[in-house]
Short mmCIF file of C-alpha atoms in Angstrom, two decimals:
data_model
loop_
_atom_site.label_atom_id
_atom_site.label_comp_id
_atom_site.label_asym_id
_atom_site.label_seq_id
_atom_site.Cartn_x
_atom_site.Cartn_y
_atom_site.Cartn_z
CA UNK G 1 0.00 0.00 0.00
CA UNK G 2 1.63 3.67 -0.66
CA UNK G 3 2.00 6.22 1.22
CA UNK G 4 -1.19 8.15 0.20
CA UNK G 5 -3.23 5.28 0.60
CA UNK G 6 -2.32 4.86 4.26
CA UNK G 7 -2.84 8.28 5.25
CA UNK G 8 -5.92 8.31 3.38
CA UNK G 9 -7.01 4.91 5.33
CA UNK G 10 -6.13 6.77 8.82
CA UNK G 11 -8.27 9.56 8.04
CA UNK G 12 -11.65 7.99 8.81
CA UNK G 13 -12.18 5.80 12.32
CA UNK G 14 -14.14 3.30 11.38
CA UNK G 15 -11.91 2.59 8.33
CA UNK G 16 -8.84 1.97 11.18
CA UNK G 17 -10.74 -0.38 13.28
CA UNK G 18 -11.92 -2.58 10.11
CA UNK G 19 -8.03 -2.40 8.95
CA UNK G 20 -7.07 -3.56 12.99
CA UNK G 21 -9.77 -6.07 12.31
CA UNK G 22 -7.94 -7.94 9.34
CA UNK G 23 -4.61 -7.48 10.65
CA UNK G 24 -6.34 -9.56 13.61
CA UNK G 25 -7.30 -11.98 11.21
CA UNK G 26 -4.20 -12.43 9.55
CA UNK G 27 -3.01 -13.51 12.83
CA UNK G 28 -5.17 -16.03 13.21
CA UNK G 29 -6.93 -14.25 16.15
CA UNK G 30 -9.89 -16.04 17.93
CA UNK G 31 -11.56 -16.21 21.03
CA UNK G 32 -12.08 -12.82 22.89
CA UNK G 33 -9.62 -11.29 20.87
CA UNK G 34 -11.59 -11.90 17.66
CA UNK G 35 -15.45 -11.36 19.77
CA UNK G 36 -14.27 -8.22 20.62
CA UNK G 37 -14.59 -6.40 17.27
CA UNK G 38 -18.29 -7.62 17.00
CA UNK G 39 -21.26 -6.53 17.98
CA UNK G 40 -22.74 -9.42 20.11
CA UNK G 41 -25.70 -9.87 17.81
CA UNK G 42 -23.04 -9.48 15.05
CA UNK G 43 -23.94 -11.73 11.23
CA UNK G 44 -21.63 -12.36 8.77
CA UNK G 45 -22.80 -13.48 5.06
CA UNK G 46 -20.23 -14.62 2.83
CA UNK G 47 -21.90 -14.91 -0.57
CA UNK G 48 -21.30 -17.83 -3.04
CA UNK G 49 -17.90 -19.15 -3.81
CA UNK G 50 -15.11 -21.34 -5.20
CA UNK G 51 -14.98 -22.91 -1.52
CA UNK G 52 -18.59 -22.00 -0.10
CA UNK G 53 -20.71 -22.42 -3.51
CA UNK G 54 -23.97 -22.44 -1.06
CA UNK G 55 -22.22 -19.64 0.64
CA UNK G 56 -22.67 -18.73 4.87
CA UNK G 57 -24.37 -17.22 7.10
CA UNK G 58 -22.26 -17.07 10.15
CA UNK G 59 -23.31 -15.52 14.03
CA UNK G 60 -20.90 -14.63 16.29
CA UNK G 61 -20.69 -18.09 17.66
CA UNK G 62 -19.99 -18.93 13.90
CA UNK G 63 -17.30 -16.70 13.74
CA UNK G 64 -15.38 -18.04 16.04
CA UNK G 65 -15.66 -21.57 14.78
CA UNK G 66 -14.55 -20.65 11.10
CA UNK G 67 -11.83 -18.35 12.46
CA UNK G 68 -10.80 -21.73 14.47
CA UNK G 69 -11.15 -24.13 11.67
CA UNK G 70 -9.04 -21.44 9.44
CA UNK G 71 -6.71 -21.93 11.96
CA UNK G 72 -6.22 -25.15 11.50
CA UNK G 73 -6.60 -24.99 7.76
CA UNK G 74 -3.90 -22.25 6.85
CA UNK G 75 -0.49 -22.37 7.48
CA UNK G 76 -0.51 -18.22 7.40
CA UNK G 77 -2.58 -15.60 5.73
CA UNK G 78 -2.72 -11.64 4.81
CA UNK G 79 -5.10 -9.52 3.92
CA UNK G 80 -3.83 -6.46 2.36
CA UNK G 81 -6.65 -3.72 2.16
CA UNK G 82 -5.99 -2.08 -1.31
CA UNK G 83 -8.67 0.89 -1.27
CA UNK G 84 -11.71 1.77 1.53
CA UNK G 85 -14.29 4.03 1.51
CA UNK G 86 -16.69 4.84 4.84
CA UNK G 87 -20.37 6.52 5.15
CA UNK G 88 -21.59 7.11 8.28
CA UNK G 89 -21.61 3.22 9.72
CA UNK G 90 -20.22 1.45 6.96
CA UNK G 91 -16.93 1.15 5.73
CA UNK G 92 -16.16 -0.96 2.16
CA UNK G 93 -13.17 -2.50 2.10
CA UNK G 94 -10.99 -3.91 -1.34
CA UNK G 95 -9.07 -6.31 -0.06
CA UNK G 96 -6.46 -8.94 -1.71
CA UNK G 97 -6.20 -12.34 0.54
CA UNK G 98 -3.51 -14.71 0.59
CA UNK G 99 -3.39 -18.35 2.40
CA UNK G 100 -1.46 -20.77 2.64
CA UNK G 101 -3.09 -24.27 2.63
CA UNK G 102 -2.10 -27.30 5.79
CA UNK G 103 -3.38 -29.82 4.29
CA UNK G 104 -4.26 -31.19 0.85
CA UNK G 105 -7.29 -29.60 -0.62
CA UNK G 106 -8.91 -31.01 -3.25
CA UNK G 107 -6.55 -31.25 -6.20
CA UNK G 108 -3.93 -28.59 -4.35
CA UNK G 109 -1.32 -29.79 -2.14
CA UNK G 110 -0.22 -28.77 0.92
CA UNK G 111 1.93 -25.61 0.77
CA UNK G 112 -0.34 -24.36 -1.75
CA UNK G 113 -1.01 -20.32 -2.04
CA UNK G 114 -4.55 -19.20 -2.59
CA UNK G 115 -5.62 -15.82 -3.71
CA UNK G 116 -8.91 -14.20 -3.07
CA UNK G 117 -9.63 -10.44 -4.40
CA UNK G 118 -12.36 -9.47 -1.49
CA UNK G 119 -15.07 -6.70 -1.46
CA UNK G 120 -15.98 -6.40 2.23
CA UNK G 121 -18.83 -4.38 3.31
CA UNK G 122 -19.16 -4.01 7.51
CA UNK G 123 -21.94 -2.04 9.37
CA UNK G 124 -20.89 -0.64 12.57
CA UNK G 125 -22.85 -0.01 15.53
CA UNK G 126 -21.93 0.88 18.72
CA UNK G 127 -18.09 0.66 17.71
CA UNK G 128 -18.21 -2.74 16.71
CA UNK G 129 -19.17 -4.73 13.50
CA UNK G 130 -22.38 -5.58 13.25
CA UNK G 131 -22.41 -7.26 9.97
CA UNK G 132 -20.21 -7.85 7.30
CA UNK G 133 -20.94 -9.12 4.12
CA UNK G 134 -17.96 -10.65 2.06
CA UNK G 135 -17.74 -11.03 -1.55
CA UNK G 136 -14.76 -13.96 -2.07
CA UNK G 137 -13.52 -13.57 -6.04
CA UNK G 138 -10.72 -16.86 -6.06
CA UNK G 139 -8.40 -16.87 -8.29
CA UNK G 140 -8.35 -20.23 -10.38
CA UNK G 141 -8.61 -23.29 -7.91
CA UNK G 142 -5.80 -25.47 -9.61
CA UNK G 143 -2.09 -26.87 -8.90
CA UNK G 144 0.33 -24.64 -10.43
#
């Protein structure tokens, strides 16, 4: 991210929390550490998919049990925020993802890299998201 971007990222609160809030995903954060950036009545929708073609609805109890099982699943990730825009209570968030597969999945071996170019949309209240709706664009879903 440049220089401009950053600054221009700092300039709106809301924008820095939902920034602090990948960053905490990147490192795998769970538990309170995760709760506390949701609102307790918090949903999650992550639309349709290369790995959730039904998509998911996820509460906060939800949340925690993905954020577990990604755990488990990656070896590390990043999510580098690329552009963001905030209204009010909602911030939009471009976002490129990168993971790096455990275990075999599918066709892809362990030690695999998977890319994801993310829209993220998160409505605030009281501080803390209270939903977030992800848009997951995968890059092809093959070995190299």
């Amino acid at each position: 991210m440049s220089e401009l971007q950053q600054t221009a990222l700092q300039q709106h609160p809301l924008i820095d929390l939902a920034v602090r809030y990948h960053a905490a995903v990147s490192r795998f954060a769970t538990g309170d550490e995760l709760a506390a950036f949701f609102h307790e009545d918090a949903v999650h929708h992550e639309l349709p998919n290369a790995l959730y073609p039904d998509g998911a609805v996820r509460d906060l109890a939800g949340l925690g049990t993905a954020a577990e099982a990604g755990r488990k699943g990656l070896t590390e990730q990043s999510f580098e925020v690329l552009n963001a825009v905030a209204s009010e209570h909602q911030v939009a968030l471009e976002v490129l993802w990168t993971g790096t597969i455990a275990r075999p999945l599918g066709d892809l071996p362990a030690g695999h890299v998977l890319r994801a170019h993310i829209a993220t949309f998160l409505t605030f209240r009281d501080g803390k998201i209270s939903s977030q709706r992800n848009y997951d664009c995968y890059e092809r879903l093959s070995p190299a």
